[in-house]
Amino acid sequence: MSAGASTPGPPDVGIIEFSGPILTGPDREARGLWSVDGLLTFRRPAGSPDLVLDGWVLPGLVDAHCHIGLGPGGDVTAELAERQAVTDRNAGTLLVRDAGAVHDTRWLQQRKELPRIIRSGRHIARTRRYLQGFAVEVEPEGLVEAVRKQARAGDGWVKLVGDWIDRDAGDLTPCFPAAVLKDAVRAAHDEGARVTAHCFAADTLDGMLDAGIDCVEHATGLQSRHLPRFVEQGVPIVPTLINIATFPDIAAQAGAKFPRYAAHMRTLWERRAERVLEAFEAGVTIYAGTDAGSVIRHGRIVDELEALHAAGLPARAALDAGAWAARDWLGADSITEGASADVLVVAEDPRNNPATLRELTHIVLRGELVSRGYRADSE
């Protein structure tokens, strides 16, 4: 067995009975749920269960901003990509929206014991305006074609780098002109893909909203003027608060050479929680994402849920951002008749305290009880 291989799980089971409360939504409970040949049903099967699991049942968690197949230097080995996937799965993440990776993870999508991955292809960035080795780098005249190519390479999402430090300006600036962004988003939509974008600064958000963006990552520059537009246009944000926690370190490293940029990053960090709560209270949709895969280690989805709760979201809303609502947004079933049995079992009601999810009693993925004997907590 290779170092990246998962420890074999228990024998296959045809029928699993879930004997505890079934959370079909943040405010909905049911009783009586079974997994029969990998699919959920509320109808009692004719046969006896092969396994009975007791506890509170909820759908597998969603990491809506994750980079399986990406490391600090860009591409990673197949072994490391697998370890990343296993680490996320062991933390309860059973569905990942990839937010850009160099490694082609389509082979991981075929592995029934690993999380489901909705791929975005590679990041698309302005030339020399992003982390080296991460992105397809283009100038504005090449953006539309790059978007079309990555839309065809992914599973319905394209990831743009909306802003980054401009070394000539000494601060964050938008990477692409507004008119080109509009053409790029239109091209992605023509290809049947949605577009999400890395956005730190306030000015970047105006251009993205004008372009018809479908989602915004980080959104640290969110201002009151943006909120009505996010709501009216139905654009969600994925704040990645555990990533934003690294901004003071980034500022410290850049301060001597780029003082304006460093001060800007500190200001964005200082108002991170306030902005998320203001967005939530205004009716902006928020989803949970860790940004794991570059500087953030994998398996931290519960940390992100707790960070959203600490920012002021009610516990149930924070959990919804990484469970039922996130699954619905991505077109994935939760706990419904005939859905794939991708669920978690915990000893206490997780809607009252996201920390409960740190002690998962059972993980069931595609109707199989997952063995967590192999844990890949370091990369």
Short mmCIF file of C-alpha atoms in Angstrom, two decimals:
data_model
loop_
_atom_site.label_atom_id
_atom_site.label_comp_id
_atom_site.label_asym_id
_atom_site.label_seq_id
_atom_site.Cartn_x
_atom_site.Cartn_y
_atom_site.Cartn_z
CA MET A 1 0.00 0.00 0.00
CA SER A 2 1.37 3.42 -0.95
CA ALA A 3 1.82 6.16 1.63
CA GLY A 4 -1.16 7.97 0.10
CA ALA A 5 -3.50 5.03 0.15
CA SER A 6 -6.48 4.88 2.47
CA THR A 7 -6.73 2.20 5.10
CA PRO A 8 -9.30 -0.40 3.93
CA GLY A 9 -12.71 0.09 5.51
CA PRO A 10 -15.16 -2.43 6.84
CA PRO A 11 -16.88 -4.89 4.49
CA ASP A 12 -19.50 -3.48 2.14
CA VAL A 13 -22.96 -3.23 3.66
CA GLY A 14 -26.21 -3.22 1.73
CA ILE A 15 -28.47 -1.63 4.35
CA ILE A 16 -27.57 0.93 7.02
CA GLU A 17 -30.18 2.12 9.47
CA PHE A 18 -29.81 5.56 11.04
CA SER A 19 -31.64 5.39 14.34
CA GLY A 20 -31.18 8.96 15.60
CA PRO A 21 -32.62 12.36 14.61
CA ILE A 22 -32.22 13.14 10.90
CA LEU A 23 -31.43 16.78 10.08
CA THR A 24 -32.97 17.45 6.69
CA GLY A 25 -32.35 21.19 7.05
CA PRO A 26 -31.13 23.74 9.58
CA ASP A 27 -34.63 23.87 11.07
CA ARG A 28 -36.04 20.49 10.04
CA GLU A 29 -35.83 17.06 11.66
CA ALA A 30 -37.11 13.64 10.68
CA ARG A 31 -36.99 10.11 12.00
CA GLY A 32 -36.40 6.88 10.18
CA LEU A 33 -33.67 6.87 7.53
CA TRP A 34 -31.86 4.05 5.76
CA SER A 35 -29.10 3.68 3.19
CA VAL A 36 -29.96 0.89 0.76
CA ASP A 37 -27.30 0.04 -1.82
CA GLY A 38 -25.77 3.48 -1.36
CA LEU A 39 -28.97 5.55 -1.64
CA LEU A 40 -30.96 7.20 1.13
CA THR A 41 -34.58 6.32 1.75
CA PHE A 42 -37.18 7.20 4.36
CA ARG A 43 -39.04 3.96 3.57
CA ARG A 44 -38.23 1.02 5.78
CA PRO A 45 -36.59 -1.67 3.62
CA ALA A 46 -37.88 -5.22 3.59
CA GLY A 47 -34.57 -6.65 4.74
CA SER A 48 -32.88 -6.25 8.10
CA PRO A 49 -30.10 -3.69 8.39
CA ASP A 50 -26.52 -4.84 8.13
CA LEU A 51 -25.50 -1.93 10.35
CA VAL A 52 -27.30 0.40 12.75
CA LEU A 53 -25.77 3.83 13.45
CA ASP A 54 -27.06 5.95 16.31
CA GLY A 55 -26.64 9.71 16.60
CA TRP A 56 -27.60 12.96 14.91
CA VAL A 57 -27.41 12.67 11.11
CA LEU A 58 -26.56 15.56 8.77
CA PRO A 59 -25.35 15.78 5.18
CA GLY A 60 -21.62 15.65 4.52
CA LEU A 61 -20.02 19.07 4.84
CA VAL A 62 -19.13 21.25 1.86
CA ASP A 63 -15.85 23.13 1.45
CA ALA A 64 -16.81 25.73 -1.13
CA HIS A 65 -13.25 27.04 -1.58
CA CYS A 66 -10.70 24.26 -1.56
CA HIS A 67 -7.64 23.37 -3.61
CA ILE A 68 -7.12 19.61 -3.70
CA GLY A 69 -4.16 19.20 -6.03
CA LEU A 70 -2.40 22.45 -5.13
CA GLY A 71 0.51 23.16 -2.81
CA PRO A 72 2.65 26.17 -1.85
CA GLY A 73 4.68 25.74 -5.01
CA GLY A 74 1.81 25.00 -7.36
CA ASP A 75 1.49 21.44 -8.63
CA VAL A 76 1.70 18.47 -6.26
CA THR A 77 2.30 14.77 -6.63
CA ALA A 78 -0.59 12.35 -7.02
CA GLU A 79 0.27 10.97 -3.58
CA LEU A 80 -0.06 14.41 -1.95
CA ALA A 81 -3.28 15.22 -3.81
CA GLU A 82 -4.75 11.98 -2.45
CA ARG A 83 -3.60 12.78 1.08
CA GLN A 84 -5.25 16.18 0.84
CA ALA A 85 -8.53 14.56 -0.23
CA VAL A 86 -8.37 12.01 2.59
CA THR A 87 -7.66 14.71 5.15
CA ASP A 88 -10.67 16.72 4.04
CA ARG A 89 -12.87 13.63 4.06
CA ASN A 90 -11.77 12.65 7.56
CA ALA A 91 -12.81 16.10 8.78
CA GLY A 92 -16.31 15.57 7.37
CA THR A 93 -15.92 17.36 4.01
CA LEU A 94 -17.65 15.08 1.52
CA LEU A 95 -18.17 17.67 -1.23
CA VAL A 96 -15.52 20.10 -2.47
CA ARG A 97 -15.90 23.00 -4.86
CA ASP A 98 -12.42 23.29 -6.26
CA ALA A 99 -11.30 26.90 -6.54
CA GLY A 100 -8.38 26.29 -8.88
CA ALA A 101 -5.67 23.64 -8.98
CA VAL A 102 -2.70 22.77 -11.16
CA HIS A 103 -2.94 19.01 -10.64
CA ASP A 104 -5.59 17.35 -12.80
CA THR A 105 -7.82 15.74 -10.16
CA ARG A 106 -10.20 13.93 -12.49
CA TRP A 107 -8.69 10.63 -11.38
CA LEU A 108 -9.63 11.43 -7.77
CA GLN A 109 -13.23 11.89 -8.88
CA GLN A 110 -13.29 8.19 -9.76
CA ARG A 111 -12.33 7.10 -6.24
CA LYS A 112 -15.48 6.13 -4.34
CA GLU A 113 -13.82 6.50 -0.94
CA LEU A 114 -12.80 10.14 -1.56
CA PRO A 115 -14.87 13.34 -1.45
CA ARG A 116 -16.82 14.46 -4.47
CA ILE A 117 -14.99 17.26 -6.30
CA ILE A 118 -16.52 19.92 -8.54
CA ARG A 119 -13.52 21.15 -10.50
CA SER A 120 -12.72 24.65 -11.74
CA GLY A 121 -9.65 24.01 -13.88
CA ARG A 122 -6.74 26.35 -13.20
CA HIS A 123 -6.75 29.90 -11.84
CA ILE A 124 -6.65 32.59 -14.52
CA ALA A 125 -4.49 35.58 -13.54
CA ARG A 126 -2.84 38.62 -15.06
CA THR A 127 0.76 38.06 -16.08
CA ARG A 128 3.08 38.20 -13.03
CA ARG A 129 0.17 39.21 -10.80
CA TYR A 130 -0.31 36.05 -8.75
CA LEU A 131 1.56 33.31 -6.92
CA GLN A 132 4.18 31.74 -9.14
CA GLY A 133 3.23 28.37 -10.60
CA PHE A 134 -0.45 28.59 -9.67
CA ALA A 135 -2.27 30.16 -12.60
CA VAL A 136 -2.67 30.37 -16.33
CA GLU A 137 -1.31 33.91 -16.79
CA VAL A 138 -2.66 36.12 -19.55
CA GLU A 139 -2.90 39.73 -20.59
CA PRO A 140 -6.37 41.27 -21.03
CA GLU A 141 -6.56 40.43 -24.72
CA GLY A 142 -6.15 36.74 -23.88
CA LEU A 143 -8.65 36.57 -21.02
CA VAL A 144 -11.75 35.52 -22.95
CA GLU A 145 -10.02 32.62 -24.67
CA ALA A 146 -8.43 31.49 -21.40
CA VAL A 147 -11.85 31.52 -19.75
CA ARG A 148 -13.35 29.43 -22.53
CA LYS A 149 -10.54 26.90 -22.23
CA GLN A 150 -10.79 26.56 -18.45
CA ALA A 151 -14.58 26.39 -18.61
CA ARG A 152 -14.25 23.37 -20.88
CA ALA A 153 -11.62 21.82 -18.62
CA GLY A 154 -13.66 22.10 -15.44
CA ASP A 155 -17.03 21.02 -14.09
CA GLY A 156 -19.01 24.21 -14.49
CA TRP A 157 -16.81 26.76 -12.69
CA VAL A 158 -14.05 29.15 -13.73
CA LYS A 159 -11.75 30.89 -11.22
CA LEU A 160 -10.40 34.38 -11.90
CA VAL A 161 -7.82 36.30 -9.88
CA GLY A 162 -9.56 39.64 -9.63
CA ASP A 163 -6.84 41.61 -7.85
CA TRP A 164 -3.32 41.25 -6.51
CA ILE A 165 -0.47 43.50 -5.56
CA ASP A 166 0.59 45.81 -8.39
CA ARG A 167 4.27 46.37 -7.69
CA ASP A 168 4.33 49.61 -9.68
CA ALA A 169 1.40 51.02 -7.69
CA GLY A 170 2.62 49.49 -4.43
CA ASP A 171 -0.88 48.28 -3.52
CA LEU A 172 -3.75 46.03 -4.54
CA THR A 173 -5.30 46.94 -7.90
CA PRO A 174 -7.77 45.13 -10.20
CA CYS A 175 -6.05 42.75 -12.59
CA PHE A 176 -8.29 43.18 -15.64
CA PRO A 177 -10.22 46.09 -17.18
CA ALA A 178 -13.95 46.13 -16.53
CA ALA A 179 -14.94 45.78 -20.18
CA VAL A 180 -12.79 42.68 -20.61
CA LEU A 181 -14.24 41.15 -17.46
CA LYS A 182 -17.75 41.50 -18.89
CA ASP A 183 -16.70 39.70 -22.06
CA ALA A 184 -14.98 36.97 -20.04
CA VAL A 185 -17.97 36.31 -17.81
CA ARG A 186 -20.26 36.24 -20.83
CA ALA A 187 -17.93 33.73 -22.49
CA ALA A 188 -18.00 31.47 -19.43
CA HIS A 189 -21.79 31.61 -19.36
CA ASP A 190 -21.86 30.72 -23.04
CA GLU A 191 -19.82 27.63 -22.14
CA GLY A 192 -22.28 26.70 -19.38
CA ALA A 193 -19.92 27.66 -16.55
CA ARG A 194 -20.20 30.03 -13.61
CA VAL A 195 -17.40 32.40 -12.66
CA THR A 196 -15.94 33.07 -9.24
CA ALA A 197 -13.16 35.50 -8.48
CA HIS A 198 -10.51 36.16 -5.85
CA CYS A 199 -11.22 39.70 -4.63
CA PHE A 200 -9.53 41.47 -1.75
CA ALA A 201 -9.99 45.20 -2.49
CA ALA A 202 -13.17 47.28 -2.58
CA ASP A 203 -12.64 48.66 -6.09
CA THR A 204 -12.35 45.15 -7.51
CA LEU A 205 -15.86 44.29 -6.34
CA ASP A 206 -17.44 47.08 -8.39
CA GLY A 207 -15.97 45.72 -11.61
CA MET A 208 -16.93 42.15 -10.79
CA LEU A 209 -20.52 43.07 -10.04
CA ASP A 210 -20.69 45.10 -13.25
CA ALA A 211 -19.40 42.06 -15.14
CA GLY A 212 -22.13 39.76 -13.79
CA ILE A 213 -19.88 37.61 -11.63
CA ASP A 214 -21.52 34.52 -10.06
CA CYS A 215 -19.57 34.36 -6.78
CA VAL A 216 -16.86 36.28 -4.94
CA GLU A 217 -14.09 34.74 -2.85
CA HIS A 218 -12.80 36.54 0.27
CA ALA A 219 -14.63 39.86 -0.36
CA THR A 220 -12.56 41.59 2.31
CA GLY A 221 -13.09 44.97 0.66
CA LEU A 222 -16.86 44.78 0.96
CA GLN A 223 -18.45 48.19 1.54
CA SER A 224 -21.99 49.19 2.40
CA ARG A 225 -22.50 50.41 -1.16
CA HIS A 226 -21.93 46.89 -2.47
CA LEU A 227 -24.48 45.11 -0.31
CA PRO A 228 -27.68 45.96 -2.25
CA ARG A 229 -26.05 44.82 -5.47
CA PHE A 230 -24.89 41.51 -4.00
CA VAL A 231 -28.43 40.88 -2.81
CA GLU A 232 -30.19 42.03 -5.99
CA GLN A 233 -27.83 40.10 -8.27
CA GLY A 234 -27.87 37.02 -6.04
CA VAL A 235 -24.08 36.90 -5.77
CA PRO A 236 -22.83 34.87 -2.78
CA ILE A 237 -19.53 35.32 -1.02
CA VAL A 238 -17.15 32.73 0.41
CA PRO A 239 -15.23 34.69 3.07
CA THR A 240 -12.47 32.12 3.85
CA LEU A 241 -11.98 33.67 7.28
CA ILE A 242 -9.25 31.26 8.35
CA ASN A 243 -7.26 32.42 5.34
CA ILE A 244 -7.91 36.10 6.08
CA ALA A 245 -6.38 35.44 9.50
CA THR A 246 -3.00 35.27 7.72
CA PHE A 247 -3.18 38.91 6.52
CA PRO A 248 -1.11 40.36 9.39
CA ASP A 249 1.75 37.99 8.53
CA ILE A 250 1.50 38.94 4.85
CA ALA A 251 1.59 42.61 5.82
CA ALA A 252 4.62 42.09 8.05
CA GLN A 253 6.55 40.42 5.24
CA ALA A 254 5.65 43.10 2.68
CA GLY A 255 5.84 46.17 4.91
CA ALA A 256 9.40 47.29 4.22
CA LYS A 257 9.04 47.25 0.43
CA PHE A 258 5.33 47.95 -0.01
CA PRO A 259 4.06 49.97 2.99
CA ARG A 260 0.77 51.01 1.34
CA TYR A 261 -0.05 47.43 0.51
CA ALA A 262 0.85 46.28 4.02
CA ALA A 263 -1.37 48.94 5.60
CA HIS A 264 -4.20 48.03 3.24
CA MET A 265 -3.98 44.33 4.16
CA ARG A 266 -4.01 45.15 7.87
CA THR A 267 -7.12 47.30 7.43
CA LEU A 268 -8.88 44.52 5.53
CA TRP A 269 -8.00 42.09 8.31
CA GLU A 270 -9.20 44.38 11.07
CA ARG A 271 -12.71 44.66 9.60
CA ARG A 272 -13.04 41.02 8.45
CA ALA A 273 -15.68 39.91 10.96
CA GLU A 274 -17.62 43.16 10.80
CA ARG A 275 -17.92 42.89 7.01
CA VAL A 276 -19.12 39.29 7.10
CA LEU A 277 -21.78 40.06 9.69
CA GLU A 278 -22.89 43.19 7.84
CA ALA A 279 -23.24 41.14 4.64
CA PHE A 280 -25.19 38.41 6.39
CA GLU A 281 -27.57 40.87 8.03
CA ALA A 282 -28.13 42.59 4.68
CA GLY A 283 -29.21 39.28 3.13
CA VAL A 284 -26.06 38.39 1.20
CA THR A 285 -25.66 34.62 0.89
CA ILE A 286 -22.54 33.24 2.56
CA TYR A 287 -20.91 29.85 2.06
CA ALA A 288 -18.10 28.20 4.00
CA GLY A 289 -14.72 27.66 2.38
CA THR A 290 -11.25 27.16 3.84
CA ASP A 291 -8.91 28.02 0.94
CA ALA A 292 -6.94 24.90 1.86
CA GLY A 293 -4.12 23.90 -0.42
CA SER A 294 -1.72 26.85 -0.49
CA VAL A 295 -0.89 28.22 2.95
CA ILE A 296 -3.93 26.71 4.70
CA ARG A 297 -3.76 23.03 5.56
CA HIS A 298 -6.57 20.70 4.61
CA GLY A 299 -9.18 19.34 6.99
CA ARG A 300 -10.16 22.69 8.55
CA ILE A 301 -13.79 23.05 7.51
CA VAL A 302 -14.98 23.06 11.13
CA ASP A 303 -12.53 25.88 11.89
CA GLU A 304 -14.20 27.91 9.14
CA LEU A 305 -17.70 27.17 10.44
CA GLU A 306 -16.60 28.29 13.89
CA ALA A 307 -15.04 31.44 12.43
CA LEU A 308 -18.32 32.33 10.71
CA HIS A 309 -20.14 31.78 13.98
CA ALA A 310 -17.57 33.89 15.86
CA ALA A 311 -18.08 36.67 13.28
CA GLY A 312 -21.72 36.86 14.35
CA LEU A 313 -23.61 34.35 12.23
CA PRO A 314 -26.02 32.26 14.32
CA ALA A 315 -24.74 28.71 14.80
CA ARG A 316 -27.43 27.28 12.53
CA ALA A 317 -26.67 29.78 9.78
CA ALA A 318 -22.95 29.02 10.00
CA LEU A 319 -23.65 25.29 9.70
CA ASP A 320 -26.08 25.87 6.83
CA ALA A 321 -23.29 27.72 4.99
CA GLY A 322 -21.30 24.49 4.94
CA ALA A 323 -24.10 21.95 4.65
CA TRP A 324 -27.66 22.11 3.26
CA ALA A 325 -27.54 25.54 1.61
CA ALA A 326 -24.12 24.94 0.10
CA ARG A 327 -25.20 21.60 -1.36
CA ASP A 328 -28.29 23.14 -2.90
CA TRP A 329 -26.21 25.93 -4.44
CA LEU A 330 -23.85 23.41 -6.04
CA GLY A 331 -26.65 21.18 -7.30
CA ALA A 332 -25.88 18.36 -4.88
CA ASP A 333 -28.48 16.46 -2.88
CA SER A 334 -28.59 16.66 0.90
CA ILE A 335 -30.76 14.20 2.83
CA THR A 336 -33.60 13.48 0.43
CA GLU A 337 -35.28 10.39 -0.94
CA GLY A 338 -32.96 8.66 -3.40
CA ALA A 339 -29.92 10.85 -2.68
CA SER A 340 -26.48 9.33 -2.37
CA ALA A 341 -25.80 8.33 1.22
CA ASP A 342 -23.14 10.97 1.95
CA VAL A 343 -23.80 11.76 5.60
CA LEU A 344 -22.17 12.37 8.97
CA VAL A 345 -23.25 11.06 12.35
CA VAL A 346 -22.47 12.96 15.56
CA ALA A 347 -23.36 12.41 19.20
CA GLU A 348 -24.99 15.84 19.75
CA ASP A 349 -27.08 18.27 17.73
CA PRO A 350 -24.49 20.16 15.63
CA ARG A 351 -26.90 23.06 15.00
CA ASN A 352 -26.29 24.32 18.51
CA ASN A 353 -22.51 24.26 18.36
CA PRO A 354 -20.35 23.69 15.25
CA ALA A 355 -17.55 22.38 17.50
CA THR A 356 -19.61 19.20 17.89
CA LEU A 357 -18.43 18.32 14.39
CA ARG A 358 -14.87 17.89 15.64
CA GLU A 359 -15.92 14.52 17.07
CA LEU A 360 -17.60 12.68 14.22
CA THR A 361 -19.03 9.35 15.28
CA HIS A 362 -19.36 8.00 11.74
CA ILE A 363 -18.77 9.09 8.15
CA VAL A 364 -20.81 7.43 5.40
CA LEU A 365 -19.81 8.18 1.82
CA ARG A 366 -21.65 6.71 -1.15
CA GLY A 367 -23.32 4.32 1.25
CA GLU A 368 -20.08 2.94 2.68
CA LEU A 369 -18.86 3.42 6.22
CA VAL A 370 -15.54 5.24 5.98
CA SER A 371 -12.52 4.01 7.90
CA ARG A 372 -10.43 6.86 9.26
CA GLY A 373 -7.48 4.70 10.19
CA TYR A 374 -5.32 6.64 7.77
CA ARG A 375 -5.15 10.31 8.73
CA ALA A 376 -3.15 12.76 6.66
CA ASP A 377 -3.00 15.79 8.91
CA SER A 378 0.24 17.22 7.57
CA GLU A 379 1.36 18.12 4.09
#
